XYZ file of N, CA, C and O in Angstrom:
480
model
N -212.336 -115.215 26.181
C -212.439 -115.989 27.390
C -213.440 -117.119 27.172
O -214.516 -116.870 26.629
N -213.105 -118.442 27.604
C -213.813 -119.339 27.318
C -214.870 -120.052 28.604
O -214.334 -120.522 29.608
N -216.038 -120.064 28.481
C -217.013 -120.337 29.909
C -217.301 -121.426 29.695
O -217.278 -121.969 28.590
N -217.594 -121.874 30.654
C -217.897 -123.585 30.383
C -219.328 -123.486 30.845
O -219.897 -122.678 31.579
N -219.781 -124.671 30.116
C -221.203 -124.810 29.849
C -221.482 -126.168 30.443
O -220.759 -127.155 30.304
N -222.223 -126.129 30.886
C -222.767 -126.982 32.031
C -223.567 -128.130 30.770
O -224.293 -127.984 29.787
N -223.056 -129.045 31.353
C -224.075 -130.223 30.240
C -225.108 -130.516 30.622
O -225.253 -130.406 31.839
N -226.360 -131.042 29.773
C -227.422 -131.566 30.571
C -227.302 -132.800 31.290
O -226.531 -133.724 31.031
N -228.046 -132.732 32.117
C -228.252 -134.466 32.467
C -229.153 -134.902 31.261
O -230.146 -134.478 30.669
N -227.935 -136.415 31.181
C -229.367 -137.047 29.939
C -229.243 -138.520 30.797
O -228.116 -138.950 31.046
N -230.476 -139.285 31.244
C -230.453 -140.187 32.434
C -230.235 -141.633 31.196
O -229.860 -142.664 31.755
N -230.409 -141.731 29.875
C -230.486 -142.745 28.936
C -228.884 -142.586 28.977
O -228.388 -143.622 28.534
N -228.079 -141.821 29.286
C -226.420 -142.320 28.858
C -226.077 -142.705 30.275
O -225.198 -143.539 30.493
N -226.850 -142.029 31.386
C -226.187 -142.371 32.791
C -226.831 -144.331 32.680
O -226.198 -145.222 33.246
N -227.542 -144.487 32.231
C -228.405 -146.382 32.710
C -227.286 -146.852 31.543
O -226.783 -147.962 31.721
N -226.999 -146.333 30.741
C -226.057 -147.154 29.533
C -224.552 -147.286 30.260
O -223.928 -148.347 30.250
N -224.088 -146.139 30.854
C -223.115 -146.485 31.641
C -222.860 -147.384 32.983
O -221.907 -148.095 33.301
N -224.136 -147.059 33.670
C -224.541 -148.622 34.275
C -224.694 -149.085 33.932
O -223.684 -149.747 34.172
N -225.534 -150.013 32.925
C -225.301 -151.127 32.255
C -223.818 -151.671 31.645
O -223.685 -152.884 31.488
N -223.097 -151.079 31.424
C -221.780 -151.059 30.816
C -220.989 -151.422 32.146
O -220.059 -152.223 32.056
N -221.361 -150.791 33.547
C -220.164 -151.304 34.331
C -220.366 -152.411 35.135
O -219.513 -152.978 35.818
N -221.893 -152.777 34.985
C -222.508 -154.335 35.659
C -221.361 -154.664 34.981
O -220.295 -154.789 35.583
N -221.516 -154.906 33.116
C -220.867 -156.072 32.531
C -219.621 -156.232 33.150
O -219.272 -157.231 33.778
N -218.779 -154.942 32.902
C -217.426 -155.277 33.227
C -217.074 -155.129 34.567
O -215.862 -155.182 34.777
N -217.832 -154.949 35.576
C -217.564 -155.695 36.975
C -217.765 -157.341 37.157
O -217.425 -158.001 38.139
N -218.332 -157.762 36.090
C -219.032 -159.321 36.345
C -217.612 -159.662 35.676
O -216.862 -160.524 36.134
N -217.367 -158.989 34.691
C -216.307 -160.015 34.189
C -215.029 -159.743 34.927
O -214.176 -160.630 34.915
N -214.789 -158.595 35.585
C -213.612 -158.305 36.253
C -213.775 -159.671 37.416
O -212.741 -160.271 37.710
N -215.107 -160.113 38.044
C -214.946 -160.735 38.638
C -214.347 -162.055 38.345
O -213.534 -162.568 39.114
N -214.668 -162.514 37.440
C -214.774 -163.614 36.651
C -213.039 -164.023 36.678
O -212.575 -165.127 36.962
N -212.365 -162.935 36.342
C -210.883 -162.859 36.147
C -210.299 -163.096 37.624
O -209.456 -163.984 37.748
N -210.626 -162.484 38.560
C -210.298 -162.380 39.519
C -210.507 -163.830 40.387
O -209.711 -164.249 41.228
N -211.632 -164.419 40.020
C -211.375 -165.785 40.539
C -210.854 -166.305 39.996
O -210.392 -167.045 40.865
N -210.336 -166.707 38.913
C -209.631 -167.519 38.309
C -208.378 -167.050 38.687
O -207.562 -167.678 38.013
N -207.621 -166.005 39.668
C -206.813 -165.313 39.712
C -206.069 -165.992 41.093
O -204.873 -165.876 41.362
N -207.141 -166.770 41.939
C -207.332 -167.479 43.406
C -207.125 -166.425 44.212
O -207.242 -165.227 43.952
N -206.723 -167.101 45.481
C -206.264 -166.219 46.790
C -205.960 -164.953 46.536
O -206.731 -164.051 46.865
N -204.888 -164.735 45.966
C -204.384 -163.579 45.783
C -205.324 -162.283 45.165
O -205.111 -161.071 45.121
N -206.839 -163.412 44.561
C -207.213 -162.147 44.061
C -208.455 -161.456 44.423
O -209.208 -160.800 43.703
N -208.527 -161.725 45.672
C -209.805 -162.033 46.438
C -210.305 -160.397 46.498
O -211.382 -160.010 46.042
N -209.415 -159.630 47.078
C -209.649 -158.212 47.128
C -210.336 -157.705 45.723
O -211.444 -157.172 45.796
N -209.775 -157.843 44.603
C -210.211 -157.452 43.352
C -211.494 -158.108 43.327
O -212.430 -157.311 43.250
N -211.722 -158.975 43.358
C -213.449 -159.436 43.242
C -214.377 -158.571 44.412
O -215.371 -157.847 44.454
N -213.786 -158.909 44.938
C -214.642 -157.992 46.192
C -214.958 -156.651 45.671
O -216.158 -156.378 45.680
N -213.864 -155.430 45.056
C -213.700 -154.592 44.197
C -214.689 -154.751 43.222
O -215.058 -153.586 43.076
N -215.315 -155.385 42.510
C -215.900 -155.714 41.435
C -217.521 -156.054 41.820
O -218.511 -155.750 41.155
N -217.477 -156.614 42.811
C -218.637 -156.795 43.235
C -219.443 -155.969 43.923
O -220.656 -156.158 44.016
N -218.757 -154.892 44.508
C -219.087 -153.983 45.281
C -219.344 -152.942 44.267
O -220.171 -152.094 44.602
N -218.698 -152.803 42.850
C -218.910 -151.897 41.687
C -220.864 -152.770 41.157
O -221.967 -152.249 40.992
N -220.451 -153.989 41.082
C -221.571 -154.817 40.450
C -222.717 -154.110 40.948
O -223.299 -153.260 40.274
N -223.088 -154.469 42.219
C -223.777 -154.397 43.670
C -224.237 -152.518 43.279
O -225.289 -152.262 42.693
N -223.273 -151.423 43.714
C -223.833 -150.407 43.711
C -224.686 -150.117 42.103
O -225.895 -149.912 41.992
N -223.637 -150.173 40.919
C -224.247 -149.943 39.791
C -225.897 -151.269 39.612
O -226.950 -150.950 39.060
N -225.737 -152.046 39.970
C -226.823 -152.346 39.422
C -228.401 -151.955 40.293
O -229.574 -152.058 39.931
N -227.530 -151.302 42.040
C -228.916 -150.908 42.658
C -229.476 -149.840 41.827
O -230.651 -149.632 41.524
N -228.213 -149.085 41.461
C -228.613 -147.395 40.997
C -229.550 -148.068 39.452
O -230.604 -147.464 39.251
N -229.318 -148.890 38.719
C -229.896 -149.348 37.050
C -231.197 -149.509 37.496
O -232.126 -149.134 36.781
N -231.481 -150.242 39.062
C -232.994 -151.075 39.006
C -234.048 -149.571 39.144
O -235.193 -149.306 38.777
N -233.065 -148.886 39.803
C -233.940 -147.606 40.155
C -234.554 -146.588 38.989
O -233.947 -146.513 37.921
N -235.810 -145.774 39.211
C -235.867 -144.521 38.025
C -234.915 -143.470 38.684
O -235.071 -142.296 38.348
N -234.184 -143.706 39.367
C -233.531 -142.221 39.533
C -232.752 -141.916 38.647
O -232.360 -140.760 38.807
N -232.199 -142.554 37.504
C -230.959 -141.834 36.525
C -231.924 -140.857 35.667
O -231.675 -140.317 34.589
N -233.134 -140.783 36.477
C -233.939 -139.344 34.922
C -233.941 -138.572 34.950
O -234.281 -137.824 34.033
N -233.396 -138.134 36.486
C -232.839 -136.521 37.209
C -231.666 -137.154 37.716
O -231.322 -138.268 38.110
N -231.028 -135.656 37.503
C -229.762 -135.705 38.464
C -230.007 -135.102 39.891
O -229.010 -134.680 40.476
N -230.666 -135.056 40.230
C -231.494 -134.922 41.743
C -231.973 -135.677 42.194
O -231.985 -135.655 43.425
N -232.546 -136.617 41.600
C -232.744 -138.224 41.983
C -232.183 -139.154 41.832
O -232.490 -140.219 42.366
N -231.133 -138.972 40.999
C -229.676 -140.190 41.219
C -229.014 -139.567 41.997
O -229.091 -140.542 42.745
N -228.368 -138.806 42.614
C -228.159 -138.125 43.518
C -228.362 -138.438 45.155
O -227.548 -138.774 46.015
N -229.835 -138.176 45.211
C -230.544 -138.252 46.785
C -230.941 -139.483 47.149
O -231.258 -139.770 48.303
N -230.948 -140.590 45.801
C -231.073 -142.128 45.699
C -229.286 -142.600 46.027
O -229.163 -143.668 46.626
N -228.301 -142.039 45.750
C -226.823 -142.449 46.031
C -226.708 -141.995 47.241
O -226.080 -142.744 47.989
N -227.175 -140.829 47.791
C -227.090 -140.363 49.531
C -227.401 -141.233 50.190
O -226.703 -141.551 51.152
N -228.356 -141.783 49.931
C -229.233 -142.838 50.588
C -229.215 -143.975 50.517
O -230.057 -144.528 51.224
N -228.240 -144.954 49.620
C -227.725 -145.552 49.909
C -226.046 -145.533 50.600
O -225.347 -146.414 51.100
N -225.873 -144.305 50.378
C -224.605 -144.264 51.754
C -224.708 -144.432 52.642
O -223.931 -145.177 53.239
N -225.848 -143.761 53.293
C -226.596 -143.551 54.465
C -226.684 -145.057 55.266
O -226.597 -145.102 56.493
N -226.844 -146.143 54.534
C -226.911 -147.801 55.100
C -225.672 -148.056 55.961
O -224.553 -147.587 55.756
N -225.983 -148.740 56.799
C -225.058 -148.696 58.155
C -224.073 -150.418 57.573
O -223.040 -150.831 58.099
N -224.613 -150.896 56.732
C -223.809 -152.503 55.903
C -224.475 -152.998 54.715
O -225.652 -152.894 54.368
N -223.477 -153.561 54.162
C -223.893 -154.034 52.668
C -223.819 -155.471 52.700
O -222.793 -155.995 53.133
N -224.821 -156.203 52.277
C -224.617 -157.401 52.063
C -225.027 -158.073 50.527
O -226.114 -157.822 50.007
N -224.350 -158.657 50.103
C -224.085 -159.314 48.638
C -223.345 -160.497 48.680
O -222.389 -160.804 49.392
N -223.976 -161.159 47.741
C -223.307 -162.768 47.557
C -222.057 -162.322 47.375
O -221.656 -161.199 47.071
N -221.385 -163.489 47.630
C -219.781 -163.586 46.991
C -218.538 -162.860 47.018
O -217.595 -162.864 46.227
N -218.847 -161.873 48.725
C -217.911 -161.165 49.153
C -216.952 -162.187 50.149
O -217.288 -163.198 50.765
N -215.844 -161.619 50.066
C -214.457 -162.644 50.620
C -214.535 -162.184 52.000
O -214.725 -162.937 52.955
N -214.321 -160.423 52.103
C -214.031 -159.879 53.049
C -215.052 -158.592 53.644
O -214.923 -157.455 53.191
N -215.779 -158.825 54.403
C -216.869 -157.505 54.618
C -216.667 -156.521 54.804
O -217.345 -155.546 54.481
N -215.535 -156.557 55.456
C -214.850 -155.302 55.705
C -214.490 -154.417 54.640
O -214.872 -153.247 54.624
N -213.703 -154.969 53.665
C -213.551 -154.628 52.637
C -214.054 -154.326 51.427
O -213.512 -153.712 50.508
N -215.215 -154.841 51.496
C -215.875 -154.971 50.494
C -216.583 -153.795 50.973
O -216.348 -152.869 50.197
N -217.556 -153.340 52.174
C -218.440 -152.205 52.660
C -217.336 -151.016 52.175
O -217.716 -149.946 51.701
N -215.868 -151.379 52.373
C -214.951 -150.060 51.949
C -215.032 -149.674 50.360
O -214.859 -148.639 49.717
N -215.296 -150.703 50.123
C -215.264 -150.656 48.459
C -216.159 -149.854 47.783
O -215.963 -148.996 46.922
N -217.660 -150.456 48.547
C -219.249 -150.083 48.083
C -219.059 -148.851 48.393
O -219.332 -148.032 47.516
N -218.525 -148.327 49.758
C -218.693 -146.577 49.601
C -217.630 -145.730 48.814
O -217.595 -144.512 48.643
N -216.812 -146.668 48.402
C -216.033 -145.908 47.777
C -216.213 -145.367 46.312
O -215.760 -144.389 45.718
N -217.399 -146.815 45.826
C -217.718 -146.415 44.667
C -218.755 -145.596 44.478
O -218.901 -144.829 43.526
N -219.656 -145.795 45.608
C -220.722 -144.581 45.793
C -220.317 -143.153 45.747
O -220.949 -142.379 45.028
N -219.151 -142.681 46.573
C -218.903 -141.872 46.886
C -218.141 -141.022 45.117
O -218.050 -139.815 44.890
N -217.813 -141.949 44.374
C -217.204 -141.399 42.957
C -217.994 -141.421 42.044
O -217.633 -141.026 40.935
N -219.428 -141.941 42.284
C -220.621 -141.994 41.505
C -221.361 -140.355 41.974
O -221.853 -139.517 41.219
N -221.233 -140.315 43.249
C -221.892 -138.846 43.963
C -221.159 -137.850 42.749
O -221.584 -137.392 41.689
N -219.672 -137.748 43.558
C -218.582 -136.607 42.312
C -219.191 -136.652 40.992
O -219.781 -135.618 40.679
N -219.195 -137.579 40.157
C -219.694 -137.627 38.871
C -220.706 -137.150 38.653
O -220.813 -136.506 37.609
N -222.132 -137.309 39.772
C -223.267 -137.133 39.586
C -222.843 -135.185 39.421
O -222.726 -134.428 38.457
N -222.742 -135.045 40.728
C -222.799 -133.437 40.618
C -221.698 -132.685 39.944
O -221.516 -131.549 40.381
N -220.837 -133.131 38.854
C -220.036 -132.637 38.355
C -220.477 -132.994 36.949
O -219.898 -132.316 36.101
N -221.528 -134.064 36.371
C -222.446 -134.702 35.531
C -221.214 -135.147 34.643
O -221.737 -135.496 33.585
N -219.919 -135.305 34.537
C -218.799 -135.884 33.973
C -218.533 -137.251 33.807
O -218.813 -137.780 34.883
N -218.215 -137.924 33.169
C -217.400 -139.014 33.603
C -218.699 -140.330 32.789
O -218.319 -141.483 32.589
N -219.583 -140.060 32.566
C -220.770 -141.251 32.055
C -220.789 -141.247 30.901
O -221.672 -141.985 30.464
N -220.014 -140.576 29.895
C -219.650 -140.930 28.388
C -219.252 -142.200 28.512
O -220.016 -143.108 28.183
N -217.874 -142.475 29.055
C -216.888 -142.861 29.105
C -217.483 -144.321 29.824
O -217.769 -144.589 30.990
N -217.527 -145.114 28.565
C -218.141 -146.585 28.889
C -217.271 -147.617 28.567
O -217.659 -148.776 28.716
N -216.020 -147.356 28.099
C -214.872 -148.400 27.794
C -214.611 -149.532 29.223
O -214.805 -149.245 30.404
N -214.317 -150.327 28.890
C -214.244 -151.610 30.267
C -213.503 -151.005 31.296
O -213.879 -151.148 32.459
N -212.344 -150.246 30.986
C -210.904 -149.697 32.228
C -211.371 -148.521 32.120
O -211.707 -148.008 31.052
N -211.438 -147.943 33.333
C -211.477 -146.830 33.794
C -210.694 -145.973 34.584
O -211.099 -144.843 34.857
């Protein structure tokens, strides 16, 4: 029978994977304007990835997973998000919690922060 083993938190691969998804939210953006009208949602998407990952990078919380964690609660907890270069607010606040909310899963499931390739 095979048990699964709980990985450590290591907070130097969680800031490398933020760092990794600033880049490729900046450049997703980048694409997306050049994309015009049509691609307004996707930047917004990107920026709202930009925006959460780079609050969580400025922070020390990636050195526990109890403090990246109760630092991601707490920015859920904000009643609006504001950031340059959103199209649609509406959409974009849908975005920011959406990515919060798959950063939470990851956090307490500690999965998913290897995985630093641009597409996800």
């Amino acid at each position: 029978m095979i048990e699964a083993v709980a990985k450590a938190w290591d907070g130097v691969i969680v800031r490398t994977w933020l760092e990794r998804r600033v880049a490729a939210a900046k450049s997703d953006q980048v694409v997306a304007e050049r994309g015009g009208r049509d691609r307004h949602d996707d930047c917004d998407k990107a920026t709202a990835e930009e925006m959460v990952c780079g609050l969580m990078q400025a922070k020390q919380a990636p050195e526990t997973q109890e403090g990246f964690a109760a630092a991601l609660r707490a920015l859920l907890d904000r009643d609006e998000y504001i950031w340059r270069g959103v199209y649609d607010d509406t959409r974009f606040d849908r975005h920011v919690r959406a990515m919060i909310k798959k950063l939470i899963k990851m956090t307490k499931t500690n999965d998913g922060f290897a995985n630093t390739t641009h597409y996800q």
